[in-house]
């Protein structure tokens, strides 16, 4: 079965060494979050505000 855009994006992130993905959940991200949930290479860390995600990723 062909990959969708989100799955291709996750392949690129994995090849760059990304393991943790920080972000704010929302309807616009449902397809991406579904792809992350199915992919064992990543850990999703949901936060309440965009600044929280930036601070957490920097730490």
mmCIF file of C-alpha atoms in Angstrom:
data_model
loop_
_atom_site.group_PDB
_atom_site.id
_atom_site.type_symbol
_atom_site.label_atom_id
_atom_site.label_comp_id
_atom_site.label_asym_id
_atom_site.label_seq_id
_atom_site.Cartn_x
_atom_site.Cartn_y
_atom_site.Cartn_z
ATOM 1 C CA UNK A 1 0.000 0.000 0.000
ATOM 2 C CA UNK A 2 1.270 3.494 -0.830
ATOM 3 C CA UNK A 3 2.395 5.827 1.942
ATOM 4 C CA UNK A 4 0.542 9.013 2.696
ATOM 5 C CA UNK A 5 2.252 12.370 3.239
ATOM 6 C CA UNK A 6 2.362 11.976 7.029
ATOM 7 C CA UNK A 7 4.058 8.582 6.808
ATOM 8 C CA UNK A 8 6.612 9.996 4.375
ATOM 9 C CA UNK A 9 7.247 12.927 6.728
ATOM 10 C CA UNK A 10 7.851 10.502 9.603
ATOM 11 C CA UNK A 11 10.376 8.597 7.468
ATOM 12 C CA UNK A 12 12.274 11.854 6.884
ATOM 13 C CA UNK A 13 12.184 12.745 10.583
ATOM 14 C CA UNK A 14 13.401 9.261 11.548
ATOM 15 C CA UNK A 15 16.294 9.494 9.095
ATOM 16 C CA UNK A 16 17.258 12.791 10.773
ATOM 17 C CA UNK A 17 17.353 11.072 14.166
ATOM 18 C CA UNK A 18 14.134 12.489 15.585
ATOM 19 C CA UNK A 19 12.554 10.317 18.283
ATOM 20 C CA UNK A 20 10.349 12.709 20.271
ATOM 21 C CA UNK A 21 7.675 14.926 18.746
ATOM 22 C CA UNK A 22 6.175 17.733 20.833
ATOM 23 C CA UNK A 23 2.980 19.524 19.904
ATOM 24 C CA UNK A 24 -0.542 20.691 20.585
ATOM 25 C CA UNK A 25 -3.291 18.302 19.546
ATOM 26 C CA UNK A 26 -6.072 19.511 17.298
ATOM 27 C CA UNK A 27 -8.347 18.529 14.443
ATOM 28 C CA UNK A 28 -5.865 19.743 11.835
ATOM 29 C CA UNK A 29 -3.278 17.229 13.090
ATOM 30 C CA UNK A 30 -5.470 14.123 13.319
ATOM 31 C CA UNK A 31 -3.886 12.445 10.295
ATOM 32 C CA UNK A 32 -0.364 13.165 11.539
ATOM 33 C CA UNK A 33 -1.142 12.047 15.093
ATOM 34 C CA UNK A 34 -2.652 8.823 13.779
ATOM 35 C CA UNK A 35 0.538 8.132 11.810
ATOM 36 C CA UNK A 36 2.691 8.880 14.880
ATOM 37 C CA UNK A 37 0.560 6.591 17.052
ATOM 38 C CA UNK A 38 1.047 3.702 14.607
ATOM 39 C CA UNK A 39 4.817 4.257 14.280
ATOM 40 C CA UNK A 40 6.948 2.818 17.099
ATOM 41 C CA UNK A 41 9.950 4.979 16.164
ATOM 42 C CA UNK A 42 8.408 8.071 17.756
ATOM 43 C CA UNK A 43 7.073 9.291 21.059
ATOM 44 C CA UNK A 44 4.350 11.965 20.994
ATOM 45 C CA UNK A 45 4.437 14.469 23.843
ATOM 46 C CA UNK A 46 1.268 16.536 23.850
ATOM 47 C CA UNK A 47 1.278 19.955 25.495
ATOM 48 C CA UNK A 48 -1.303 22.676 26.045
ATOM 49 C CA UNK A 49 0.526 25.561 24.362
ATOM 50 C CA UNK A 50 2.982 25.971 21.496
ATOM 51 C CA UNK A 51 5.544 27.647 23.751
ATOM 52 C CA UNK A 52 5.482 24.626 26.068
ATOM 53 C CA UNK A 53 6.372 22.407 23.109
ATOM 54 C CA UNK A 54 9.292 24.648 22.161
ATOM 55 C CA UNK A 55 10.648 24.754 25.724
ATOM 56 C CA UNK A 56 10.272 20.979 26.131
ATOM 57 C CA UNK A 57 11.999 20.249 22.831
ATOM 58 C CA UNK A 58 14.882 22.548 23.752
ATOM 59 C CA UNK A 59 15.421 20.937 27.173
#
